[in-house]
PDB file of C-alpha atoms in Angstrom:
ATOM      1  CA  UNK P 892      65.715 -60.591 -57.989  1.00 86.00           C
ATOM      2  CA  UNK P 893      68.454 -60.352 -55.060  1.00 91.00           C
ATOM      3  CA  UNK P 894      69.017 -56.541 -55.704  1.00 93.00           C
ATOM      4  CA  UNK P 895      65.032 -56.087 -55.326  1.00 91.00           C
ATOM      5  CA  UNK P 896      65.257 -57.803 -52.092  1.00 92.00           C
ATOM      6  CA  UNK P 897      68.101 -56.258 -50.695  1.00 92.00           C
ATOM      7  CA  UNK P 898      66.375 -52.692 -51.995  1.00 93.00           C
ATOM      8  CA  UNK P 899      63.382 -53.707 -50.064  1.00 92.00           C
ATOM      9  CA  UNK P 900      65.165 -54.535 -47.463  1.00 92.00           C
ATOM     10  CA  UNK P 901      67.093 -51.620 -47.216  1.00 93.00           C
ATOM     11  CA  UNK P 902      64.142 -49.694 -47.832  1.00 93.00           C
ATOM     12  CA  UNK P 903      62.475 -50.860 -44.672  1.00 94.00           C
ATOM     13  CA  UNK P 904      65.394 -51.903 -42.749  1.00 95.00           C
ATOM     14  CA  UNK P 905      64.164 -49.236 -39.681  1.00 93.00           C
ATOM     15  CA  UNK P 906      60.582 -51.059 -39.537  1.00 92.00           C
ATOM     16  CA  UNK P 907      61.865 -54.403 -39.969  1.00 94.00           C
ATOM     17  CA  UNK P 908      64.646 -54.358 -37.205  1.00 96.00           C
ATOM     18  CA  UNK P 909      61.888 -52.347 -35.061  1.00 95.00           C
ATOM     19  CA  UNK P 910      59.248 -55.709 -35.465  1.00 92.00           C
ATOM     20  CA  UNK P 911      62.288 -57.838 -34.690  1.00 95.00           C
ATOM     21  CA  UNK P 912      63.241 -55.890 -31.646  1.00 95.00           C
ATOM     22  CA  UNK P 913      60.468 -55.104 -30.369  1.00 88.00           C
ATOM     23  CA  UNK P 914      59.091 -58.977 -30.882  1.00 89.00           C
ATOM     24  CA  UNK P 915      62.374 -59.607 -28.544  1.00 95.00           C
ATOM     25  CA  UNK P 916      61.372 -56.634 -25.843  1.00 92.00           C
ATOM     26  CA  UNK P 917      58.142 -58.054 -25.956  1.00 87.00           C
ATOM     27  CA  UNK P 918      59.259 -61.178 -24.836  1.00 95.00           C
ATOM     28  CA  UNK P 919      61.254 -59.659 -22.765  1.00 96.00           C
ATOM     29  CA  UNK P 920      58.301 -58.405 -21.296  1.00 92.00           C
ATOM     30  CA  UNK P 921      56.153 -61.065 -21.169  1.00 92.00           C
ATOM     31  CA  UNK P 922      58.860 -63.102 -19.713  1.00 97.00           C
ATOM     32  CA  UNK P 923      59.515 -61.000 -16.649  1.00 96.00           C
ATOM     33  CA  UNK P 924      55.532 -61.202 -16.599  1.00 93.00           C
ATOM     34  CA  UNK P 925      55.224 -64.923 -16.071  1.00 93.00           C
ATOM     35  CA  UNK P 926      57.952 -65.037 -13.942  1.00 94.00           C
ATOM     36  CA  UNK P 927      56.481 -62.600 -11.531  1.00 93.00           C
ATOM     37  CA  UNK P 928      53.407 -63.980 -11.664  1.00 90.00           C
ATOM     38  CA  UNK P 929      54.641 -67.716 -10.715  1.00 89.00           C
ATOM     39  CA  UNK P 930      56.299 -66.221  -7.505  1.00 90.00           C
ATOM     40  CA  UNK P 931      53.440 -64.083  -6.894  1.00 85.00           C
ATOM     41  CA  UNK P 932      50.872 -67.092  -6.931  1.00 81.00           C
ATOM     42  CA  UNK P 933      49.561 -67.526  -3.364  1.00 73.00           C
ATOM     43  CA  UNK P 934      49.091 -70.776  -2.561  1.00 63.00           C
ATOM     44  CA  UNK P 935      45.200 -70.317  -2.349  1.00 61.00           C
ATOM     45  CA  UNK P 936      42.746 -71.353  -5.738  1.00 64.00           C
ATOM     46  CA  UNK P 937      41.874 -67.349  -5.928  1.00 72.00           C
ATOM     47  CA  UNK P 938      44.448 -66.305  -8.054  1.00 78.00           C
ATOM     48  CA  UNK P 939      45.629 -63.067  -7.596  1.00 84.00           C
ATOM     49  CA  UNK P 940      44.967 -59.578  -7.272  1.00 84.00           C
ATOM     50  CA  UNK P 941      44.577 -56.651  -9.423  1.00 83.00           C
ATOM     51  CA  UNK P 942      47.119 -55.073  -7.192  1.00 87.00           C
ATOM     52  CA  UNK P 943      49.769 -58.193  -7.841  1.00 87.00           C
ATOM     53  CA  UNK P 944      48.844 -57.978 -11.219  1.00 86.00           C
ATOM     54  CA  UNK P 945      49.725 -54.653 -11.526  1.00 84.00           C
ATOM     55  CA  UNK P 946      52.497 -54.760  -9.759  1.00 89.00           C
ATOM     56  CA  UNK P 947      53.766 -58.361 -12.068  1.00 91.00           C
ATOM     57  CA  UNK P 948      53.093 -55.513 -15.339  1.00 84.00           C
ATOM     58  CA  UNK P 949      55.247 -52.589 -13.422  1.00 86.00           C
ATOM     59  CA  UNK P 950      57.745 -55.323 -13.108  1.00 93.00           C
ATOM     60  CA  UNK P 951      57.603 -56.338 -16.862  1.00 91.00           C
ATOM     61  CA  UNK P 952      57.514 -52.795 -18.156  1.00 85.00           C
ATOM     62  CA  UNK P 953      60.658 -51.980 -16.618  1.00 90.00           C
ATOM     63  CA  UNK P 954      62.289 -54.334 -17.930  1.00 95.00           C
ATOM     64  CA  UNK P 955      61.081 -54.141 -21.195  1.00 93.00           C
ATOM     65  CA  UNK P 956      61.952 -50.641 -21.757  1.00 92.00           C
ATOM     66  CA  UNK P 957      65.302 -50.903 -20.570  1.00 95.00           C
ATOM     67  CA  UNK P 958      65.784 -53.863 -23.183  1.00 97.00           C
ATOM     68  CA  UNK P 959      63.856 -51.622 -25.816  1.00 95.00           C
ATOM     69  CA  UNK P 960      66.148 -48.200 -25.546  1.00 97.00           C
ATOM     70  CA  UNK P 961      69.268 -50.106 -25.642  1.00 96.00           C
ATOM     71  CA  UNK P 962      68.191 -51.757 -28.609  1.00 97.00           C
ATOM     72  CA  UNK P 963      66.481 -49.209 -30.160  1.00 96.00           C
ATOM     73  CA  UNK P 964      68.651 -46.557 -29.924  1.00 96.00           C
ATOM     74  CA  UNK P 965      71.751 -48.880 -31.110  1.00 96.00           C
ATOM     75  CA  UNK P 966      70.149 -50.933 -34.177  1.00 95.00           C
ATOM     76  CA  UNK P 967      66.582 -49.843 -34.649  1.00 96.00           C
ATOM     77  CA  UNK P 968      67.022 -45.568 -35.097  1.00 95.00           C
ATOM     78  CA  UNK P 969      70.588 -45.716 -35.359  1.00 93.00           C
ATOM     79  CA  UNK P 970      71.229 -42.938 -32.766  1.00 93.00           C
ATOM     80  CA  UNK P 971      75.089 -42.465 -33.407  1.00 89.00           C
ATOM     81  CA  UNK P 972      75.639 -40.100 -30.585  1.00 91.00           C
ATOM     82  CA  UNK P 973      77.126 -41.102 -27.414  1.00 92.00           C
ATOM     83  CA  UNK P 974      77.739 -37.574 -25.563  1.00 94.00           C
ATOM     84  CA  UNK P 975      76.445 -38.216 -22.197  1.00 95.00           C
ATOM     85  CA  UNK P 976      73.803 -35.021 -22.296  1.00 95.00           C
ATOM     86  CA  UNK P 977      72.552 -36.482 -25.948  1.00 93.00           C
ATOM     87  CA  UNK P 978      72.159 -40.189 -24.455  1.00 94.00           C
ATOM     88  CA  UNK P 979      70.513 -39.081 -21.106  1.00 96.00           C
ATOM     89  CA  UNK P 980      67.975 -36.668 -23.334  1.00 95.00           C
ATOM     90  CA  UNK P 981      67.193 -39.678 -25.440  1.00 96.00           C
ATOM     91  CA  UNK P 982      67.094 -41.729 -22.423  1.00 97.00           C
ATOM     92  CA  UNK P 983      64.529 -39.033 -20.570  1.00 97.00           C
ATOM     93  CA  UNK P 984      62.003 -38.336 -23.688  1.00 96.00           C
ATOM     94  CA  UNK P 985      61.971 -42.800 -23.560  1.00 97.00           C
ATOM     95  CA  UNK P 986      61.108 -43.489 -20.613  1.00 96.00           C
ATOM     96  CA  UNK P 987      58.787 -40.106 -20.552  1.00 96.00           C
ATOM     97  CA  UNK P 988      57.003 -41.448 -23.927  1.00 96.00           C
ATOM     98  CA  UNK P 989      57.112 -45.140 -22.799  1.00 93.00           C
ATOM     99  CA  UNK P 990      55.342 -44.247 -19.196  1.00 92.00           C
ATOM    100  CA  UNK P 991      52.655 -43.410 -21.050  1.00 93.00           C
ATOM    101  CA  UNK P 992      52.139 -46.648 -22.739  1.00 90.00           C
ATOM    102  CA  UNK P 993      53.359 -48.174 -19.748  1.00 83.00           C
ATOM    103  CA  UNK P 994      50.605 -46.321 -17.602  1.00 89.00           C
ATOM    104  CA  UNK P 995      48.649 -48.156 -20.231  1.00 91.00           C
ATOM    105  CA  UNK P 996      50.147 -51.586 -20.085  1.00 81.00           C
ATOM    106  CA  UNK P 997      50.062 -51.628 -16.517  1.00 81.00           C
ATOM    107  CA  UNK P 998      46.021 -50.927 -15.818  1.00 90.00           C
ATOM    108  CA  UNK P 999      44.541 -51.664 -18.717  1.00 92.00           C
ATOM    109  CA  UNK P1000      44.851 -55.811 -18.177  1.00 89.00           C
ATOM    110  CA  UNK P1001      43.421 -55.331 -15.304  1.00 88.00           C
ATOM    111  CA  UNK P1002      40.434 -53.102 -16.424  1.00 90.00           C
ATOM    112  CA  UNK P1003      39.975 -55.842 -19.255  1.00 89.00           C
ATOM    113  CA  UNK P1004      39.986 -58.738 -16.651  1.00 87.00           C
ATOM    114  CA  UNK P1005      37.136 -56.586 -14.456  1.00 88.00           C
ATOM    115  CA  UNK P1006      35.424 -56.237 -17.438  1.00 89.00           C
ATOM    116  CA  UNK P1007      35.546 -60.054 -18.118  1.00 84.00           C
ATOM    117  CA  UNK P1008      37.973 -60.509 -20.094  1.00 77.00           C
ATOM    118  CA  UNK P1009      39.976 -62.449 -17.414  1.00 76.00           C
ATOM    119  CA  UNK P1010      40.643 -65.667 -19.726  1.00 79.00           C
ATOM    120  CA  UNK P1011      44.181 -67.772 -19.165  1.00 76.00           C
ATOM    121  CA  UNK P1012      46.110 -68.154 -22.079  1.00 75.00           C
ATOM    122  CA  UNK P1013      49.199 -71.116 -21.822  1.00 75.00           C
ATOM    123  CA  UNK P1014      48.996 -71.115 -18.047  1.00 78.00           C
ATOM    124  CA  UNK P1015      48.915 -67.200 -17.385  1.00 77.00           C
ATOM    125  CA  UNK P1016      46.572 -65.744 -16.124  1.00 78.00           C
ATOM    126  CA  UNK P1017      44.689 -62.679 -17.964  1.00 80.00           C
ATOM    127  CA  UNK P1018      46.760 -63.559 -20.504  1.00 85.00           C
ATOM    128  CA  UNK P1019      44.334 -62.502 -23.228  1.00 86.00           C
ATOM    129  CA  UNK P1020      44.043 -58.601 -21.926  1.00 88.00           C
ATOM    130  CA  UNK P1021      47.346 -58.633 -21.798  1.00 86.00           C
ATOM    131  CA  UNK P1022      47.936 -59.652 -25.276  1.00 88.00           C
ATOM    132  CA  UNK P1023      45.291 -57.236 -26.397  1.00 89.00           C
ATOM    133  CA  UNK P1024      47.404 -54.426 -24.541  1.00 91.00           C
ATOM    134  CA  UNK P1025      50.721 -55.430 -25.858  1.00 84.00           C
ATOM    135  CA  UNK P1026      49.365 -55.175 -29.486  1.00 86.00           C
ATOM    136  CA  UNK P1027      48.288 -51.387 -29.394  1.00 89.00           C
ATOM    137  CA  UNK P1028      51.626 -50.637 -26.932  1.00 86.00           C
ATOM    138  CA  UNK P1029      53.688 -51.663 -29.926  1.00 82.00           C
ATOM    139  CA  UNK P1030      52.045 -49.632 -32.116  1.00 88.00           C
ATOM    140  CA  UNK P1031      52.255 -46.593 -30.107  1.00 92.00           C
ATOM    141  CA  UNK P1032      55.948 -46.862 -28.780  1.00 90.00           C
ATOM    142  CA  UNK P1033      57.049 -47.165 -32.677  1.00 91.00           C
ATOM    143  CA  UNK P1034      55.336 -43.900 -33.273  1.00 92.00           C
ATOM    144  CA  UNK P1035      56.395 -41.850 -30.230  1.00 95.00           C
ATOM    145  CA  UNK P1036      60.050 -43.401 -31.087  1.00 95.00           C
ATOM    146  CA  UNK P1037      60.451 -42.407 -34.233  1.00 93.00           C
ATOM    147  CA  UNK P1038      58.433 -39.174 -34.389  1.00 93.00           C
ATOM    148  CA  UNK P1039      60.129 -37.763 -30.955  1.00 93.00           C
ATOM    149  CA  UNK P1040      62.715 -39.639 -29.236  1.00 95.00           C
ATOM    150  CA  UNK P1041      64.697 -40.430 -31.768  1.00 94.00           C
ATOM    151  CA  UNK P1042      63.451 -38.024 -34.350  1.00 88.00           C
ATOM    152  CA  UNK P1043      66.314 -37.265 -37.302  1.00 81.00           C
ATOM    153  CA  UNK P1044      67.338 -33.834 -37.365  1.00 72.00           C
ATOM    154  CA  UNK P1045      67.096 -31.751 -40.239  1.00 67.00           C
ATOM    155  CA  UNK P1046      70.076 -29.694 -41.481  1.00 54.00           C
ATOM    156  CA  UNK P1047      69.504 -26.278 -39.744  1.00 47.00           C
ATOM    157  CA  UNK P1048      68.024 -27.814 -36.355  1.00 52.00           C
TER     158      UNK P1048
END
């Protein structure tokens, strides 16, 4: 029974530590979210802007992708290089792949709260459009991860 865990485990290792890490860069995110939405509250009951709330998202991406290379690179693909033109390649195709969901992440909320979905969820505000967002961000960022950025070479290539 142990050996079939630790073959399943082994066997999925990749996906597992990339749902555990990218759990943690979503909180991450969502953390840098709150906190620049609390100091972006104006003291007025009209909540804030779709500009603030875009610019409380631009805030959270960054530092959710800086979080999310570091770890994946290290622990989720296993990148073992560390020559300076390799890292900054990797580093380049990330943040190139990741601006696209993060294009995403950052206006989409906001479309979703226009459209009505503006609901608070524990205190945050369009909370639920963001959640929404953050579900199909995940999906994509594992999938431009593994099949570009940090794509195994082949013998030959």
């Amino acid at each position: 029974m142990i050996d079939k865990i630790k073959q399943l485990l082994n066997k999925y290792k990749e996906l597992i530590t990339y749902v555990i890490f990218g759990a943690l860069a979503t909180l991450v995110n969502w953390a840098a979210y709150t906190i620049s939405t609390k100091v972006m509250t104006p003291a007025t009951p009209t909540g804030l802007s779709e500009f603030q709330l875009g610019v409380c998202n631009a805030i959270a991406w960054t530092a959710g992708v800086l979080f999310a290379f570091v770890t994946n690179k290290l622990w989720v693909f296993e990148s073992k290089s560390r020559e300076p033109k390799v890292v900054a390649k990797e580093f380049v195709s990330f943040v190139a792949a990741r601006g696209v969901t993060g294009v995403m992440e950052t206006v989409c909320p906001s479309l979703l709260v226009k459209i009505g979905l503006s609901q608070t969820l524990f205190g945050i505000e369009g909370a639920v459009a963001k959640l929404l967002v953050s579900v199909v961000v995940v999906i994509l960022n594992y999938v431009f991860s593994k099949l570009i950025v940090f794509r195994k070479k082949k013998d030959g290539e």
